[in-house]
Amino acid sequence: METIAIINLKGGVGKTTTAINMATLLALKHKKRVLLIDNDPQGNASQFFNCYDGEADTCGAAKILQREKPEIISKKGIDVISANISLLKADNTLRTSTERQDDRMKNYLASILGEYDYCIIDNPPALLMCTINALCAANEVIVPITLDNWALDGIEMLATQIEELQALNNRLKIAGVLLTNYRKTPENEVAEKWLRAHCRYRVFETQIRRSDKAIAATYYKQPLEEYSPRSAAAVTYRKFVKEYMES
Ligand SMILES: Nc1ncnc2c1ncn2[C@@H]1O[C@H](COP(=O)(O)OP(=O)(O)O)[C@@H](O)[C@H]1O
Ligand SMILES: [Mg+2]
């Protein structure tokens, strides 16, 4: 099982959009068995898959941190483990635990190893205990970024954290940086060129194009492949997943 953490310490860079569309493309187009873990207390991916319960005092992702068996919900050809704000409470409790804190997700995934080809983990824009658990369970990290003045600061900070975590998880590697919400402007082309020349990690060839359909698709709760397969965002997500799988 390939376990991929989608992460950036910045919010609004397309982590959830990437997790949702990558997971559904791997399942529907590439016929892979996919588990998506919503590991963000905001529960955006859970909302998308209609398995968000804002009132519930626990959630699948919280149960993983508590060494309990999470519910698995089947949606749109993939299995989903949901999150809500209770994940934050479980996270705080774990943080003050005297027991080992970083191996909960890793142990859970080890127990279901043969059941999936891919596990995609959508993360919050912060290094919570749940994020550290994801990085200790994952073997690959994909870092979505948008091109703005501060995009690169985020990567450096994250890279430092990941390098520290490699002491706990030596399988962990950064698969690559993914340009999301991309618009071809002269400024962006310069920024992209600079990034490709200076980033010490692989930058995927494919840029995920900005498209209004990507925003609309979230209202209809449909993956882009279903909502608007010919939109620039859908086309580039297909291309990206192919590029990822071929590497
Ligand atoms: N390719 C895209 N084109 C247009 N809007 C996008 C695209 N990707 C993401 N968005 C929008 O940007 C916002 C942030 O994306 P999201 O995936 O929620 O980021 P994150 O999970 O990193 O906070 C959302 O409103 C989302 O619909
Ligand atoms: Mg998100």
mmCIF file of C-alpha atoms and ligand atoms in Angstrom:
data_model
loop_
_atom_site.group_PDB
_atom_site.id
_atom_site.type_symbol
_atom_site.label_atom_id
_atom_site.label_comp_id
_atom_site.label_asym_id
_atom_site.label_seq_id
_atom_site.Cartn_x
_atom_site.Cartn_y
_atom_site.Cartn_z
ATOM 1 C CA MET A 1 0.000 0.000 0.000
ATOM 2 C CA GLU A 2 1.300 3.413 -0.962
ATOM 3 C CA THR A 3 0.474 5.873 1.793
ATOM 4 C CA ILE A 4 0.513 9.462 0.612
ATOM 5 C CA ALA A 5 0.196 12.439 2.946
ATOM 6 C CA ILE A 6 -1.032 15.580 1.190
ATOM 7 C CA ILE A 7 0.439 18.373 3.214
ATOM 8 C CA ASN A 8 1.404 22.008 3.372
ATOM 9 C CA LEU A 9 1.474 24.100 6.527
ATOM 10 C CA LYS A 10 -0.401 26.784 4.582
ATOM 11 C CA GLY A 11 -4.160 26.714 4.149
ATOM 12 C CA GLY A 12 -6.024 27.247 0.894
ATOM 13 C CA VAL A 13 -3.355 25.732 -1.352
ATOM 14 C CA GLY A 14 -5.509 22.913 -2.737
ATOM 15 C CA LYS A 15 -4.679 20.071 -0.324
ATOM 16 C CA THR A 16 -8.260 18.882 0.049
ATOM 17 C CA THR A 17 -9.065 19.382 -3.638
ATOM 18 C CA THR A 18 -5.980 17.333 -4.525
ATOM 19 C CA ALA A 19 -6.763 14.595 -1.983
ATOM 20 C CA ILE A 20 -10.366 14.234 -3.195
ATOM 21 C CA ASN A 21 -9.588 14.257 -6.902
ATOM 22 C CA MET A 22 -6.478 12.112 -6.678
ATOM 23 C CA ALA A 23 -8.282 9.511 -4.548
ATOM 24 C CA THR A 24 -11.310 9.303 -6.847
ATOM 25 C CA LEU A 25 -9.189 9.216 -10.021
ATOM 26 C CA LEU A 26 -7.031 6.394 -8.645
ATOM 27 C CA ALA A 27 -10.194 4.436 -7.910
ATOM 28 C CA LEU A 28 -12.451 5.225 -10.850
ATOM 29 C CA LYS A 29 -9.949 5.626 -13.643
ATOM 30 C CA HIS A 30 -7.072 3.435 -12.527
ATOM 31 C CA LYS A 31 -9.192 0.816 -10.730
ATOM 32 C CA LYS A 32 -7.161 0.984 -7.539
ATOM 33 C CA ARG A 33 -8.457 0.222 -4.067
ATOM 34 C CA VAL A 34 -8.297 3.548 -2.253
ATOM 35 C CA LEU A 35 -8.729 4.676 1.332
ATOM 36 C CA LEU A 36 -9.006 8.408 1.995
ATOM 37 C CA ILE A 37 -8.385 9.571 5.550
ATOM 38 C CA ASP A 38 -9.692 13.016 6.389
ATOM 39 C CA ASN A 39 -7.107 14.041 8.965
ATOM 40 C CA ASP A 40 -8.221 17.672 9.244
ATOM 41 C CA PRO A 41 -10.508 18.706 12.149
ATOM 42 C CA GLN A 42 -12.238 21.077 9.711
ATOM 43 C CA GLY A 43 -13.616 18.008 7.943
ATOM 44 C CA ASN A 44 -13.763 19.500 4.435
ATOM 45 C CA ALA A 45 -13.127 16.171 2.710
ATOM 46 C CA SER A 46 -15.774 14.540 4.936
ATOM 47 C CA GLN A 47 -18.242 17.271 3.985
ATOM 48 C CA PHE A 48 -17.472 16.617 0.348
ATOM 49 C CA PHE A 49 -18.195 12.905 0.735
ATOM 50 C CA ASN A 50 -21.352 13.561 2.767
ATOM 51 C CA CYS A 51 -19.979 11.844 5.824
ATOM 52 C CA TYR A 52 -19.469 14.873 8.039
ATOM 53 C CA ASP A 53 -21.295 14.976 11.363
ATOM 54 C CA GLY A 54 -20.541 18.253 13.090
ATOM 55 C CA GLU A 55 -22.485 17.220 16.203
ATOM 56 C CA ALA A 56 -20.853 13.844 16.801
ATOM 57 C CA ASP A 57 -18.479 13.702 19.761
ATOM 58 C CA THR A 58 -16.064 11.455 17.926
ATOM 59 C CA CYS A 59 -15.011 10.657 14.356
ATOM 60 C CA GLY A 60 -12.981 8.067 12.491
ATOM 61 C CA ALA A 61 -9.783 10.105 12.487
ATOM 62 C CA ALA A 62 -10.093 10.735 16.260
ATOM 63 C CA LYS A 63 -10.566 6.999 16.826
ATOM 64 C CA ILE A 64 -7.319 6.249 15.019
ATOM 65 C CA LEU A 65 -5.476 8.480 17.519
ATOM 66 C CA GLN A 66 -7.274 6.709 20.362
ATOM 67 C CA ARG A 67 -6.332 3.220 19.125
ATOM 68 C CA GLU A 68 -9.966 2.433 18.345
ATOM 69 C CA LYS A 69 -11.306 1.020 15.098
ATOM 70 C CA PRO A 70 -12.634 3.846 12.880
ATOM 71 C CA GLU A 71 -15.803 3.519 10.794
ATOM 72 C CA ILE A 72 -15.096 3.159 7.108
ATOM 73 C CA ILE A 73 -17.645 4.769 4.825
ATOM 74 C CA SER A 74 -17.835 3.787 1.135
ATOM 75 C CA LYS A 75 -18.420 6.745 -1.209
ATOM 76 C CA LYS A 76 -17.848 7.261 -4.912
ATOM 77 C CA GLY A 77 -15.757 4.129 -5.348
ATOM 78 C CA ILE A 78 -13.442 4.820 -2.419
ATOM 79 C CA ASP A 79 -13.460 4.221 1.338
ATOM 80 C CA VAL A 80 -13.418 7.270 3.583
ATOM 81 C CA ILE A 81 -12.516 7.797 7.239
ATOM 82 C CA SER A 82 -14.108 11.018 8.362
ATOM 83 C CA ALA A 83 -13.136 13.899 10.611
ATOM 84 C CA ASN A 84 -14.808 16.647 12.570
ATOM 85 C CA ILE A 85 -13.747 18.995 15.358
ATOM 86 C CA SER A 86 -13.565 16.094 17.837
ATOM 87 C CA LEU A 87 -10.261 15.216 16.155
ATOM 88 C CA LEU A 88 -8.803 18.324 17.809
ATOM 89 C CA LYS A 89 -9.851 17.088 21.254
ATOM 90 C CA ALA A 90 -8.343 13.653 20.586
ATOM 91 C CA ASP A 91 -5.220 15.415 19.361
ATOM 92 C CA ASN A 92 -4.885 17.467 22.559
ATOM 93 C CA THR A 93 -5.449 14.403 24.723
ATOM 94 C CA LEU A 94 -2.802 12.482 22.815
ATOM 95 C CA ARG A 95 -0.362 15.370 23.126
ATOM 96 C CA THR A 96 -0.476 15.114 26.924
ATOM 97 C CA SER A 97 -0.306 11.321 26.964
ATOM 98 C CA THR A 98 2.694 9.710 28.597
ATOM 99 C CA GLU A 99 2.532 6.874 26.062
ATOM 100 C CA ARG A 100 4.025 6.898 22.596
ATOM 101 C CA GLN A 101 2.146 9.470 20.523
ATOM 102 C CA ASP A 102 3.365 9.251 16.956
ATOM 103 C CA ASP A 103 2.572 5.691 15.893
ATOM 104 C CA ARG A 104 -1.230 5.499 16.129
ATOM 105 C CA MET A 105 -1.995 5.945 12.446
ATOM 106 C CA LYS A 106 0.969 3.809 11.420
ATOM 107 C CA ASN A 107 -0.277 0.930 13.586
ATOM 108 C CA TYR A 108 -3.828 1.299 12.302
ATOM 109 C CA LEU A 109 -2.688 1.240 8.668
ATOM 110 C CA ALA A 110 -0.493 -1.782 9.348
ATOM 111 C CA SER A 111 -3.660 -3.616 10.426
ATOM 112 C CA ILE A 112 -5.369 -3.012 7.033
ATOM 113 C CA LEU A 113 -2.275 -3.196 4.850
ATOM 114 C CA GLY A 114 -3.521 -5.732 2.300
ATOM 115 C CA GLU A 115 -6.926 -4.117 1.806
ATOM 116 C CA TYR A 116 -5.912 -1.090 -0.281
ATOM 117 C CA ASP A 117 -3.479 -0.085 -3.006
ATOM 118 C CA TYR A 118 -3.405 3.568 -1.920
ATOM 119 C CA CYS A 119 -4.126 5.463 1.253
ATOM 120 C CA ILE A 120 -4.425 9.222 0.761
ATOM 121 C CA ILE A 121 -4.323 11.397 3.871
ATOM 122 C CA ASP A 122 -5.675 14.957 3.723
ATOM 123 C CA ASN A 123 -4.043 17.088 6.415
ATOM 124 C CA PRO A 124 -4.694 20.338 8.296
ATOM 125 C CA PRO A 125 -2.443 23.347 7.677
ATOM 126 C CA ALA A 126 -0.649 22.808 10.988
ATOM 127 C CA LEU A 127 1.692 20.329 12.599
ATOM 128 C CA LEU A 128 -0.777 18.786 15.023
ATOM 129 C CA MET A 129 -0.242 15.350 16.558
ATOM 130 C CA CYS A 130 -2.556 13.969 13.874
ATOM 131 C CA THR A 131 -0.311 15.482 11.183
ATOM 132 C CA ILE A 132 2.780 13.977 12.819
ATOM 133 C CA ASN A 133 0.946 10.647 12.929
ATOM 134 C CA ALA A 134 0.232 10.949 9.206
ATOM 135 C CA LEU A 135 3.884 11.701 8.469
ATOM 136 C CA CYS A 136 4.985 8.720 10.544
ATOM 137 C CA ALA A 137 2.528 6.464 8.690
ATOM 138 C CA ALA A 138 3.179 7.730 5.154
ATOM 139 C CA ASN A 139 5.864 6.728 2.716
ATOM 140 C CA GLU A 140 5.290 9.676 0.414
ATOM 141 C CA VAL A 141 4.404 13.325 0.761
ATOM 142 C CA ILE A 142 2.847 15.512 -1.912
ATOM 143 C CA VAL A 143 3.060 19.246 -1.254
ATOM 144 C CA PRO A 144 0.485 21.325 -3.141
ATOM 145 C CA ILE A 145 1.493 24.955 -3.512
ATOM 146 C CA THR A 146 0.078 28.045 -5.122
ATOM 147 C CA LEU A 147 2.459 30.551 -6.595
ATOM 148 C CA ASP A 148 2.550 33.605 -4.408
ATOM 149 C CA ASN A 149 5.251 35.475 -2.588
ATOM 150 C CA TRP A 150 5.181 33.207 0.423
ATOM 151 C CA ALA A 151 4.701 29.828 -1.210
ATOM 152 C CA LEU A 152 8.360 28.945 -0.945
ATOM 153 C CA ASP A 153 8.739 29.858 2.741
ATOM 154 C CA GLY A 154 6.115 27.208 3.420
ATOM 155 C CA ILE A 155 8.063 24.518 1.592
ATOM 156 C CA GLU A 156 11.297 25.227 3.452
ATOM 157 C CA MET A 157 9.574 25.095 6.820
ATOM 158 C CA LEU A 158 7.792 21.883 5.936
ATOM 159 C CA ALA A 159 10.942 20.312 4.535
ATOM 160 C CA THR A 160 12.763 20.963 7.819
ATOM 161 C CA GLN A 161 9.949 19.292 9.760
ATOM 162 C CA ILE A 162 9.881 16.333 7.390
ATOM 163 C CA GLU A 163 13.623 15.870 7.639
ATOM 164 C CA GLU A 164 13.282 15.748 11.433
ATOM 165 C CA LEU A 165 10.477 13.209 11.160
ATOM 166 C CA GLN A 166 12.580 11.000 8.913
ATOM 167 C CA ALA A 167 14.356 10.007 12.127
ATOM 168 C CA LEU A 168 11.077 8.376 13.188
ATOM 169 C CA ASN A 169 10.057 7.158 9.726
ATOM 170 C CA ASN A 170 12.913 6.416 7.379
ATOM 171 C CA ARG A 171 10.527 5.352 4.585
ATOM 172 C CA LEU A 172 9.204 8.911 4.271
ATOM 173 C CA LYS A 173 10.097 10.868 1.165
ATOM 174 C CA ILE A 174 8.800 13.960 -0.567
ATOM 175 C CA ALA A 175 7.321 12.648 -3.826
ATOM 176 C CA GLY A 176 7.033 16.151 -5.137
ATOM 177 C CA VAL A 177 5.672 19.648 -5.092
ATOM 178 C CA LEU A 178 2.459 20.199 -7.060
ATOM 179 C CA LEU A 179 1.518 23.583 -8.474
ATOM 180 C CA THR A 180 -2.221 24.027 -7.936
ATOM 181 C CA ASN A 181 -4.775 26.664 -8.817
ATOM 182 C CA TYR A 182 -2.342 27.716 -11.556
ATOM 183 C CA ARG A 183 -2.953 30.546 -13.978
ATOM 184 C CA LYS A 184 -0.602 31.321 -16.806
ATOM 185 C CA THR A 185 0.469 34.942 -16.239
ATOM 186 C CA PRO A 186 3.888 36.476 -16.914
ATOM 187 C CA GLU A 187 4.481 36.732 -13.138
ATOM 188 C CA ASN A 188 3.522 33.110 -12.553
ATOM 189 C CA GLU A 189 5.716 31.923 -15.366
ATOM 190 C CA VAL A 190 8.696 33.699 -13.814
ATOM 191 C CA ALA A 191 7.849 32.341 -10.361
ATOM 192 C CA GLU A 192 7.432 28.825 -11.732
ATOM 193 C CA LYS A 193 10.738 28.959 -13.549
ATOM 194 C CA TRP A 194 12.449 30.127 -10.397
ATOM 195 C CA LEU A 195 10.801 27.365 -8.390
ATOM 196 C CA ARG A 196 11.812 24.652 -10.850
ATOM 197 C CA ALA A 197 15.390 25.906 -10.824
ATOM 198 C CA HIS A 198 15.731 26.314 -7.062
ATOM 199 C CA CYS A 199 13.471 23.798 -5.368
ATOM 200 C CA ARG A 200 15.478 20.898 -3.976
ATOM 201 C CA TYR A 201 12.506 18.602 -4.413
ATOM 202 C CA ARG A 202 10.899 17.334 -7.563
ATOM 203 C CA VAL A 203 8.290 19.729 -8.925
ATOM 204 C CA PHE A 204 5.695 17.770 -10.907
ATOM 205 C CA GLU A 205 5.627 18.733 -14.581
ATOM 206 C CA THR A 206 1.849 19.021 -14.535
ATOM 207 C CA GLN A 207 0.381 22.209 -13.136
ATOM 208 C CA ILE A 208 -3.196 21.994 -11.861
ATOM 209 C CA ARG A 209 -5.014 24.739 -13.704
ATOM 210 C CA ARG A 210 -7.329 27.184 -12.022
ATOM 211 C CA SER A 211 -10.914 26.617 -13.032
ATOM 212 C CA ASP A 212 -14.223 27.910 -11.689
ATOM 213 C CA LYS A 213 -15.494 24.361 -12.085
ATOM 214 C CA ALA A 214 -13.193 23.276 -9.252
ATOM 215 C CA ILE A 215 -15.093 25.561 -6.880
ATOM 216 C CA ALA A 216 -18.530 24.682 -8.266
ATOM 217 C CA ALA A 217 -17.770 20.950 -8.003
ATOM 218 C CA THR A 218 -17.464 21.290 -4.218
ATOM 219 C CA TYR A 219 -21.026 22.676 -4.003
ATOM 220 C CA TYR A 220 -22.325 19.713 -5.972
ATOM 221 C CA LYS A 221 -20.024 17.400 -4.010
ATOM 222 C CA GLN A 222 -18.753 15.767 -7.156
ATOM 223 C CA PRO A 223 -15.187 14.926 -8.130
ATOM 224 C CA LEU A 224 -14.068 17.032 -11.111
ATOM 225 C CA GLU A 225 -13.986 13.933 -13.289
ATOM 226 C CA GLU A 226 -17.710 13.590 -12.708
ATOM 227 C CA TYR A 227 -18.751 17.252 -12.530
ATOM 228 C CA SER A 228 -16.792 18.648 -15.454
ATOM 229 C CA PRO A 229 -14.331 16.190 -17.012
ATOM 230 C CA ARG A 230 -13.303 18.646 -19.723
ATOM 231 C CA SER A 231 -12.549 21.564 -17.401
ATOM 232 C CA ALA A 232 -8.915 22.614 -17.190
ATOM 233 C CA ALA A 233 -8.732 21.467 -13.560
ATOM 234 C CA ALA A 234 -10.133 17.998 -14.379
ATOM 235 C CA VAL A 235 -7.819 17.560 -17.359
ATOM 236 C CA THR A 236 -4.764 18.544 -15.332
ATOM 237 C CA TYR A 237 -5.698 16.368 -12.330
ATOM 238 C CA ARG A 238 -5.954 13.377 -14.711
ATOM 239 C CA LYS A 239 -2.583 14.276 -16.176
ATOM 240 C CA PHE A 240 -1.032 14.713 -12.738
ATOM 241 C CA VAL A 241 -2.248 11.339 -11.443
ATOM 242 C CA LYS A 242 -0.846 9.676 -14.567
ATOM 243 C CA GLU A 243 2.466 11.491 -14.084
ATOM 244 C CA TYR A 244 2.535 10.458 -10.430
ATOM 245 C CA MET A 245 1.811 6.821 -11.224
ATOM 246 C CA GLU A 246 4.432 6.656 -13.948
ATOM 247 C CA SER A 247 7.187 7.996 -11.715
HETATM 248 N N1 LIG B 1 -7.731 24.223 -9.527
HETATM 249 C C1 LIG B 1 -8.525 25.050 -8.833
HETATM 250 N N2 LIG B 1 -9.217 26.029 -9.494
HETATM 251 C C2 LIG B 1 -10.013 26.880 -8.809
HETATM 252 N N3 LIG B 1 -10.206 26.829 -7.469
HETATM 253 C C3 LIG B 1 -9.554 25.889 -6.763
HETATM 254 C C4 LIG B 1 -8.677 24.955 -7.391
HETATM 255 N N4 LIG B 1 -8.168 24.144 -6.429
HETATM 256 C C5 LIG B 1 -8.705 24.549 -5.258
HETATM 257 N N5 LIG B 1 -9.548 25.596 -5.451
HETATM 258 C C6 LIG B 1 -10.316 26.324 -4.424
HETATM 259 O O1 LIG B 1 -9.414 26.931 -3.512
HETATM 260 C C7 LIG B 1 -9.916 26.844 -2.188
HETATM 261 C C8 LIG B 1 -8.909 26.138 -1.310
HETATM 262 O O2 LIG B 1 -8.748 24.795 -1.769
HETATM 263 P P1 LIG B 1 -8.631 23.583 -0.752
HETATM 264 O O3 LIG B 1 -8.435 22.352 -1.550
HETATM 265 O O4 LIG B 1 -9.761 23.587 0.219
HETATM 266 O O5 LIG B 1 -7.275 23.979 0.001
HETATM 267 P P2 LIG B 1 -6.665 23.469 1.395
HETATM 268 O O6 LIG B 1 -7.209 22.109 1.660
HETATM 269 O O7 LIG B 1 -5.184 23.487 1.165
HETATM 270 O O8 LIG B 1 -7.067 24.468 2.428
HETATM 271 C C9 LIG B 1 -11.257 26.129 -2.282
HETATM 272 O O9 LIG B 1 -12.276 27.075 -2.341
HETATM 273 C C10 LIG B 1 -11.153 25.356 -3.586
HETATM 274 O O10 LIG B 1 -12.421 25.108 -4.172
HETATM 275 MG MG MG B 2 -8.201 21.343 3.342
#
